[in-house]
């Protein structure tokens, strides 16, 4: 998809919506884009920005996998302007995409991405050379194994923890690649503020570093 600097934000988002609606795997992106446009049309800026941030996060993984790169860059630029410029709106002209942005703006985007990553409810660790992967999830200090439910197949995962601030589940989606369930397990470690649920996962195929635990569109 080609965007024009003569487009307004609304026109660009509408183009993104049309693209997402043509791809079954992008249904979640289409729904979020619809929410963004509807909220901003209704002058509900807070809800619109929240939906934009959610859409940006979803597209970030897709971009790392080579999907919707232009759309992800555009949404990222729009989100950055919405969060830093109160006068920026659907009627504003399309902002510069990342490749055309100033160094200061690029640095701001990096800081926002870092903050978004740190706000995730889990830490995902893996390398290309190792088949073993680890997911660390901070849990309440009182958490016991009876409070934990992990439903895992070769291609999907769902994690629930009673008393956790993220409900009804902390993780729920399709895995980036299949895992060997016979080599997977989970346990609790630490105490107090350092209490964590550790998921030990094993790749079915080694030699690839996963960009994230879940696949794009999950």
PDB file of C-alpha atoms in Angstrom:
ATOM      1  CA  UNK A   1       0.000   0.000   0.000  1.00  0.00           C
ATOM      2  CA  UNK A   2       1.272   3.469  -0.930  1.00  0.00           C
ATOM      3  CA  UNK A   3       0.508   6.413   1.333  1.00  0.00           C
ATOM      4  CA  UNK A   4       0.586   9.999   0.142  1.00  0.00           C
ATOM      5  CA  UNK A   5       1.747  12.994   2.154  1.00  0.00           C
ATOM      6  CA  UNK A   6      -1.400  14.677   0.818  1.00  0.00           C
ATOM      7  CA  UNK A   7      -3.538  12.184   2.757  1.00  0.00           C
ATOM      8  CA  UNK A   8      -5.163  13.084   6.028  1.00  0.00           C
ATOM      9  CA  UNK A   9      -4.823  10.779   9.015  1.00  0.00           C
ATOM     10  CA  UNK A  10      -8.381   9.579   8.481  1.00  0.00           C
ATOM     11  CA  UNK A  11      -7.732   8.770   4.822  1.00  0.00           C
ATOM     12  CA  UNK A  12      -4.590   6.817   5.717  1.00  0.00           C
ATOM     13  CA  UNK A  13      -6.360   4.847   8.450  1.00  0.00           C
ATOM     14  CA  UNK A  14      -9.226   4.111   6.064  1.00  0.00           C
ATOM     15  CA  UNK A  15      -6.730   2.722   3.552  1.00  0.00           C
ATOM     16  CA  UNK A  16      -5.221   0.541   6.271  1.00  0.00           C
ATOM     17  CA  UNK A  17      -8.678  -0.678   7.217  1.00  0.00           C
ATOM     18  CA  UNK A  18      -9.420  -1.656   3.627  1.00  0.00           C
ATOM     19  CA  UNK A  19      -6.160  -3.619   3.438  1.00  0.00           C
ATOM     20  CA  UNK A  20      -6.777  -5.426   6.734  1.00  0.00           C
ATOM     21  CA  UNK A  21     -10.339  -6.317   5.773  1.00  0.00           C
ATOM     22  CA  UNK A  22      -8.967  -8.156   2.748  1.00  0.00           C
ATOM     23  CA  UNK A  23      -6.892 -10.522   4.895  1.00  0.00           C
ATOM     24  CA  UNK A  24      -8.531 -13.060   7.221  1.00  0.00           C
ATOM     25  CA  UNK A  25      -5.449 -13.108   9.460  1.00  0.00           C
ATOM     26  CA  UNK A  26      -5.683  -9.349   9.876  1.00  0.00           C
ATOM     27  CA  UNK A  27      -9.209  -9.336  11.309  1.00  0.00           C
ATOM     28  CA  UNK A  28      -7.966  -8.092  14.676  1.00  0.00           C
ATOM     29  CA  UNK A  29      -6.153  -5.194  12.976  1.00  0.00           C
ATOM     30  CA  UNK A  30      -9.284  -4.284  11.044  1.00  0.00           C
ATOM     31  CA  UNK A  31     -11.378  -4.281  14.212  1.00  0.00           C
ATOM     32  CA  UNK A  32      -8.881  -2.102  16.071  1.00  0.00           C
ATOM     33  CA  UNK A  33      -8.612   0.321  13.149  1.00  0.00           C
ATOM     34  CA  UNK A  34     -12.394   0.638  13.072  1.00  0.00           C
ATOM     35  CA  UNK A  35     -12.347   1.432  16.799  1.00  0.00           C
ATOM     36  CA  UNK A  36      -9.667   4.083  16.288  1.00  0.00           C
ATOM     37  CA  UNK A  37     -11.569   5.843  13.515  1.00  0.00           C
ATOM     38  CA  UNK A  38     -14.919   5.643  15.323  1.00  0.00           C
ATOM     39  CA  UNK A  39     -13.517   6.954  18.616  1.00  0.00           C
ATOM     40  CA  UNK A  40     -11.679   9.860  17.018  1.00  0.00           C
ATOM     41  CA  UNK A  41     -14.713  10.763  14.909  1.00  0.00           C
ATOM     42  CA  UNK A  42     -16.718  10.938  18.136  1.00  0.00           C
ATOM     43  CA  UNK A  43     -14.032  13.187  19.659  1.00  0.00           C
ATOM     44  CA  UNK A  44     -13.183  10.510  22.212  1.00  0.00           C
ATOM     45  CA  UNK A  45      -9.460  11.156  22.037  1.00  0.00           C
ATOM     46  CA  UNK A  46      -8.531   9.042  25.057  1.00  0.00           C
ATOM     47  CA  UNK A  47     -10.262   5.946  23.688  1.00  0.00           C
ATOM     48  CA  UNK A  48      -8.890   6.630  20.228  1.00  0.00           C
ATOM     49  CA  UNK A  49      -5.308   6.883  21.468  1.00  0.00           C
ATOM     50  CA  UNK A  50      -5.728   3.731  23.572  1.00  0.00           C
ATOM     51  CA  UNK A  51      -6.945   1.859  20.493  1.00  0.00           C
ATOM     52  CA  UNK A  52      -4.059   3.295  18.448  1.00  0.00           C
ATOM     53  CA  UNK A  53      -1.522   2.087  20.997  1.00  0.00           C
ATOM     54  CA  UNK A  54      -3.119  -1.357  20.947  1.00  0.00           C
ATOM     55  CA  UNK A  55      -3.067  -1.402  17.142  1.00  0.00           C
ATOM     56  CA  UNK A  56       0.552  -0.230  17.122  1.00  0.00           C
ATOM     57  CA  UNK A  57       1.538  -3.040  19.498  1.00  0.00           C
ATOM     58  CA  UNK A  58      -0.238  -5.650  17.387  1.00  0.00           C
ATOM     59  CA  UNK A  59       1.366  -4.408  14.173  1.00  0.00           C
ATOM     60  CA  UNK A  60       4.820  -4.225  15.747  1.00  0.00           C
ATOM     61  CA  UNK A  61       5.139  -8.012  15.767  1.00  0.00           C
ATOM     62  CA  UNK A  62       3.687  -8.306  12.268  1.00  0.00           C
ATOM     63  CA  UNK A  63       6.309  -5.853  11.014  1.00  0.00           C
ATOM     64  CA  UNK A  64       9.139  -7.843  12.588  1.00  0.00           C
ATOM     65  CA  UNK A  65       7.873 -10.842  10.626  1.00  0.00           C
ATOM     66  CA  UNK A  66       7.748  -8.852   7.391  1.00  0.00           C
ATOM     67  CA  UNK A  67       3.987  -8.253   7.341  1.00  0.00           C
ATOM     68  CA  UNK A  68       2.275  -4.869   6.993  1.00  0.00           C
ATOM     69  CA  UNK A  69       5.529  -2.931   7.300  1.00  0.00           C
ATOM     70  CA  UNK A  70       4.206   0.277   5.710  1.00  0.00           C
ATOM     71  CA  UNK A  71       1.000   0.119   7.727  1.00  0.00           C
ATOM     72  CA  UNK A  72       2.918  -0.485  10.959  1.00  0.00           C
ATOM     73  CA  UNK A  73       5.263   2.435  10.279  1.00  0.00           C
ATOM     74  CA  UNK A  74       2.343   4.709   9.493  1.00  0.00           C
ATOM     75  CA  UNK A  75       0.342   3.729  12.577  1.00  0.00           C
ATOM     76  CA  UNK A  76       3.455   4.195  14.698  1.00  0.00           C
ATOM     77  CA  UNK A  77       3.948   7.719  13.344  1.00  0.00           C
ATOM     78  CA  UNK A  78       0.273   8.585  13.864  1.00  0.00           C
ATOM     79  CA  UNK A  79       0.335   7.193  17.405  1.00  0.00           C
ATOM     80  CA  UNK A  80       3.450   9.165  18.291  1.00  0.00           C
ATOM     81  CA  UNK A  81       1.873  12.401  17.100  1.00  0.00           C
ATOM     82  CA  UNK A  82      -1.431  11.672  18.831  1.00  0.00           C
ATOM     83  CA  UNK A  83       0.384  11.103  22.123  1.00  0.00           C
ATOM     84  CA  UNK A  84       2.539  14.225  21.926  1.00  0.00           C
ATOM     85  CA  UNK A  85       0.398  16.787  20.084  1.00  0.00           C
ATOM     86  CA  UNK A  86      -3.089  17.548  21.411  1.00  0.00           C
ATOM     87  CA  UNK A  87      -4.037  19.364  18.204  1.00  0.00           C
ATOM     88  CA  UNK A  88      -3.226  16.348  16.030  1.00  0.00           C
ATOM     89  CA  UNK A  89      -6.449  14.760  14.736  1.00  0.00           C
ATOM     90  CA  UNK A  90      -8.100  12.780  11.956  1.00  0.00           C
ATOM     91  CA  UNK A  91      -8.109  15.917   9.826  1.00  0.00           C
ATOM     92  CA  UNK A  92      -4.367  16.484  10.237  1.00  0.00           C
ATOM     93  CA  UNK A  93      -2.058  15.794   7.340  1.00  0.00           C
ATOM     94  CA  UNK A  94      -0.240  12.491   7.393  1.00  0.00           C
ATOM     95  CA  UNK A  95       2.952  12.614   9.520  1.00  0.00           C
ATOM     96  CA  UNK A  96       6.364  11.562   8.271  1.00  0.00           C
ATOM     97  CA  UNK A  97       6.994   7.832   8.452  1.00  0.00           C
ATOM     98  CA  UNK A  98       9.969   6.590  10.455  1.00  0.00           C
ATOM     99  CA  UNK A  99      12.437   6.638   7.554  1.00  0.00           C
ATOM    100  CA  UNK A 100      11.723  10.347   7.076  1.00  0.00           C
ATOM    101  CA  UNK A 101      11.563  11.374  10.725  1.00  0.00           C
ATOM    102  CA  UNK A 102      14.125  13.432  12.595  1.00  0.00           C
ATOM    103  CA  UNK A 103      16.624  11.728  14.889  1.00  0.00           C
ATOM    104  CA  UNK A 104      14.834  13.183  17.932  1.00  0.00           C
ATOM    105  CA  UNK A 105      11.493  11.780  16.829  1.00  0.00           C
ATOM    106  CA  UNK A 106      13.042   8.377  16.093  1.00  0.00           C
ATOM    107  CA  UNK A 107      14.562   8.360  19.577  1.00  0.00           C
ATOM    108  CA  UNK A 108      11.186   9.188  21.080  1.00  0.00           C
ATOM    109  CA  UNK A 109       9.608   6.295  19.170  1.00  0.00           C
ATOM    110  CA  UNK A 110      12.322   3.951  20.466  1.00  0.00           C
ATOM    111  CA  UNK A 111      11.631   5.066  24.033  1.00  0.00           C
ATOM    112  CA  UNK A 112       7.911   4.498  23.548  1.00  0.00           C
ATOM    113  CA  UNK A 113       8.570   1.032  22.119  1.00  0.00           C
ATOM    114  CA  UNK A 114      10.801   0.200  25.083  1.00  0.00           C
ATOM    115  CA  UNK A 115       8.117   1.357  27.510  1.00  0.00           C
ATOM    116  CA  UNK A 116       5.482  -0.692  25.692  1.00  0.00           C
ATOM    117  CA  UNK A 117       7.741  -3.767  25.796  1.00  0.00           C
ATOM    118  CA  UNK A 118       8.383  -3.312  29.510  1.00  0.00           C
ATOM    119  CA  UNK A 119       4.648  -3.054  30.142  1.00  0.00           C
ATOM    120  CA  UNK A 120       4.063  -6.589  28.855  1.00  0.00           C
ATOM    121  CA  UNK A 121       2.881  -9.074  31.482  1.00  0.00           C
ATOM    122  CA  UNK A 122       5.693 -11.496  30.599  1.00  0.00           C
ATOM    123  CA  UNK A 123       9.379 -11.692  29.712  1.00  0.00           C
ATOM    124  CA  UNK A 124      10.299 -13.930  26.773  1.00  0.00           C
ATOM    125  CA  UNK A 125      13.825 -15.327  26.448  1.00  0.00           C
ATOM    126  CA  UNK A 126      15.181 -17.382  23.556  1.00  0.00           C
ATOM    127  CA  UNK A 127      18.113 -17.597  21.144  1.00  0.00           C
ATOM    128  CA  UNK A 128      18.641 -19.072  17.694  1.00  0.00           C
ATOM    129  CA  UNK A 129      21.204 -21.569  18.999  1.00  0.00           C
ATOM    130  CA  UNK A 130      19.114 -23.065  21.802  1.00  0.00           C
ATOM    131  CA  UNK A 131      15.935 -25.101  21.522  1.00  0.00           C
ATOM    132  CA  UNK A 132      14.935 -24.206  25.080  1.00  0.00           C
ATOM    133  CA  UNK A 133      12.916 -21.042  25.691  1.00  0.00           C
ATOM    134  CA  UNK A 134      11.789 -19.351  28.894  1.00  0.00           C
ATOM    135  CA  UNK A 135       8.791 -17.210  29.730  1.00  0.00           C
ATOM    136  CA  UNK A 136       8.875 -15.366  33.062  1.00  0.00           C
ATOM    137  CA  UNK A 137       5.637 -13.956  34.457  1.00  0.00           C
ATOM    138  CA  UNK A 138       5.476 -11.831  37.607  1.00  0.00           C
ATOM    139  CA  UNK A 139       2.744 -13.146  39.894  1.00  0.00           C
ATOM    140  CA  UNK A 140       1.333 -12.173  43.305  1.00  0.00           C
ATOM    141  CA  UNK A 141       3.527 -13.137  46.272  1.00  0.00           C
ATOM    142  CA  UNK A 142       0.891 -15.563  47.561  1.00  0.00           C
ATOM    143  CA  UNK A 143       0.599 -17.505  44.288  1.00  0.00           C
ATOM    144  CA  UNK A 144       0.718 -21.293  44.598  1.00  0.00           C
ATOM    145  CA  UNK A 145       0.675 -23.964  41.890  1.00  0.00           C
ATOM    146  CA  UNK A 146      -3.028 -24.560  42.542  1.00  0.00           C
ATOM    147  CA  UNK A 147      -3.627 -20.976  41.408  1.00  0.00           C
ATOM    148  CA  UNK A 148      -1.940 -21.573  38.056  1.00  0.00           C
ATOM    149  CA  UNK A 149      -3.530 -23.025  34.929  1.00  0.00           C
ATOM    150  CA  UNK A 150      -1.393 -23.562  31.837  1.00  0.00           C
ATOM    151  CA  UNK A 151      -3.081 -25.000  28.765  1.00  0.00           C
ATOM    152  CA  UNK A 152      -0.499 -25.846  26.131  1.00  0.00           C
ATOM    153  CA  UNK A 153      -0.643 -27.609  22.782  1.00  0.00           C
ATOM    154  CA  UNK A 154       1.998 -27.699  20.081  1.00  0.00           C
ATOM    155  CA  UNK A 155       0.598 -24.519  18.558  1.00  0.00           C
ATOM    156  CA  UNK A 156      -1.373 -22.664  21.250  1.00  0.00           C
ATOM    157  CA  UNK A 157      -0.927 -21.466  24.820  1.00  0.00           C
ATOM    158  CA  UNK A 158      -3.176 -20.041  27.517  1.00  0.00           C
ATOM    159  CA  UNK A 159      -1.964 -19.037  30.974  1.00  0.00           C
ATOM    160  CA  UNK A 160      -4.259 -18.137  33.871  1.00  0.00           C
ATOM    161  CA  UNK A 161      -3.222 -17.118  37.389  1.00  0.00           C
ATOM    162  CA  UNK A 162      -5.756 -16.474  40.143  1.00  0.00           C
ATOM    163  CA  UNK A 163      -5.253 -13.100  41.770  1.00  0.00           C
ATOM    164  CA  UNK A 164      -3.141 -11.708  38.915  1.00  0.00           C
ATOM    165  CA  UNK A 165      -3.970  -8.177  37.789  1.00  0.00           C
ATOM    166  CA  UNK A 166      -4.404  -9.400  34.204  1.00  0.00           C
ATOM    167  CA  UNK A 167      -7.630 -11.380  33.895  1.00  0.00           C
ATOM    168  CA  UNK A 168      -9.101 -13.695  32.735  1.00  0.00           C
ATOM    169  CA  UNK A 169      -5.763 -14.826  31.298  1.00  0.00           C
ATOM    170  CA  UNK A 170      -2.239 -13.446  31.065  1.00  0.00           C
ATOM    171  CA  UNK A 171      -1.344 -15.127  27.773  1.00  0.00           C
ATOM    172  CA  UNK A 172      -3.755 -16.549  25.210  1.00  0.00           C
ATOM    173  CA  UNK A 173      -2.918 -17.136  21.570  1.00  0.00           C
ATOM    174  CA  UNK A 174      -1.169 -19.059  18.827  1.00  0.00           C
ATOM    175  CA  UNK A 175       2.532 -19.713  19.300  1.00  0.00           C
ATOM    176  CA  UNK A 176       4.997 -18.223  16.813  1.00  0.00           C
ATOM    177  CA  UNK A 177       6.119 -21.757  15.890  1.00  0.00           C
ATOM    178  CA  UNK A 178       5.213 -25.234  17.191  1.00  0.00           C
ATOM    179  CA  UNK A 179       6.711 -26.478  20.452  1.00  0.00           C
ATOM    180  CA  UNK A 180       7.529 -29.967  21.670  1.00  0.00           C
ATOM    181  CA  UNK A 181       5.024 -30.337  24.496  1.00  0.00           C
ATOM    182  CA  UNK A 182       6.896 -33.309  25.953  1.00  0.00           C
ATOM    183  CA  UNK A 183       9.768 -30.961  26.757  1.00  0.00           C
ATOM    184  CA  UNK A 184       7.633 -28.194  28.259  1.00  0.00           C
ATOM    185  CA  UNK A 185       6.884 -27.550  31.915  1.00  0.00           C
ATOM    186  CA  UNK A 186       6.157 -24.740  34.356  1.00  0.00           C
ATOM    187  CA  UNK A 187       6.996 -23.921  37.964  1.00  0.00           C
ATOM    188  CA  UNK A 188       7.081 -21.095  40.493  1.00  0.00           C
ATOM    189  CA  UNK A 189      10.234 -19.368  41.679  1.00  0.00           C
ATOM    190  CA  UNK A 190      11.135 -16.638  44.150  1.00  0.00           C
ATOM    191  CA  UNK A 191       9.117 -15.000  46.880  1.00  0.00           C
ATOM    192  CA  UNK A 192       7.530 -11.680  47.703  1.00  0.00           C
ATOM    193  CA  UNK A 193       7.894  -9.111  44.932  1.00  0.00           C
ATOM    194  CA  UNK A 194      10.212 -11.506  43.085  1.00  0.00           C
ATOM    195  CA  UNK A 195       7.642 -14.294  42.824  1.00  0.00           C
ATOM    196  CA  UNK A 196       7.434 -15.474  39.198  1.00  0.00           C
ATOM    197  CA  UNK A 197       5.825 -18.203  37.150  1.00  0.00           C
ATOM    198  CA  UNK A 198       8.389 -19.775  34.828  1.00  0.00           C
ATOM    199  CA  UNK A 199       7.351 -21.520  31.630  1.00  0.00           C
ATOM    200  CA  UNK A 200      10.007 -23.807  30.172  1.00  0.00           C
ATOM    201  CA  UNK A 201       9.276 -24.381  26.487  1.00  0.00           C
ATOM    202  CA  UNK A 202      11.059 -26.406  23.817  1.00  0.00           C
ATOM    203  CA  UNK A 203      11.063 -25.569  20.113  1.00  0.00           C
ATOM    204  CA  UNK A 204      10.203 -28.314  17.660  1.00  0.00           C
ATOM    205  CA  UNK A 205      12.689 -26.788  15.221  1.00  0.00           C
ATOM    206  CA  UNK A 206      15.967 -25.230  16.322  1.00  0.00           C
ATOM    207  CA  UNK A 207      18.050 -22.601  14.524  1.00  0.00           C
ATOM    208  CA  UNK A 208      15.569 -19.719  14.655  1.00  0.00           C
ATOM    209  CA  UNK A 209      15.212 -16.979  17.231  1.00  0.00           C
ATOM    210  CA  UNK A 210      11.546 -16.267  17.780  1.00  0.00           C
ATOM    211  CA  UNK A 211      10.676 -12.543  17.567  1.00  0.00           C
ATOM    212  CA  UNK A 212       7.987 -13.133  20.178  1.00  0.00           C
ATOM    213  CA  UNK A 213       6.156 -15.921  21.952  1.00  0.00           C
ATOM    214  CA  UNK A 214       2.980 -15.465  19.925  1.00  0.00           C
ATOM    215  CA  UNK A 215       2.505 -15.276  16.189  1.00  0.00           C
ATOM    216  CA  UNK A 216       1.243 -12.183  14.426  1.00  0.00           C
ATOM    217  CA  UNK A 217      -2.538 -11.987  14.341  1.00  0.00           C
ATOM    218  CA  UNK A 218      -2.755 -14.216  17.432  1.00  0.00           C
TER     219      UNK A 218
END
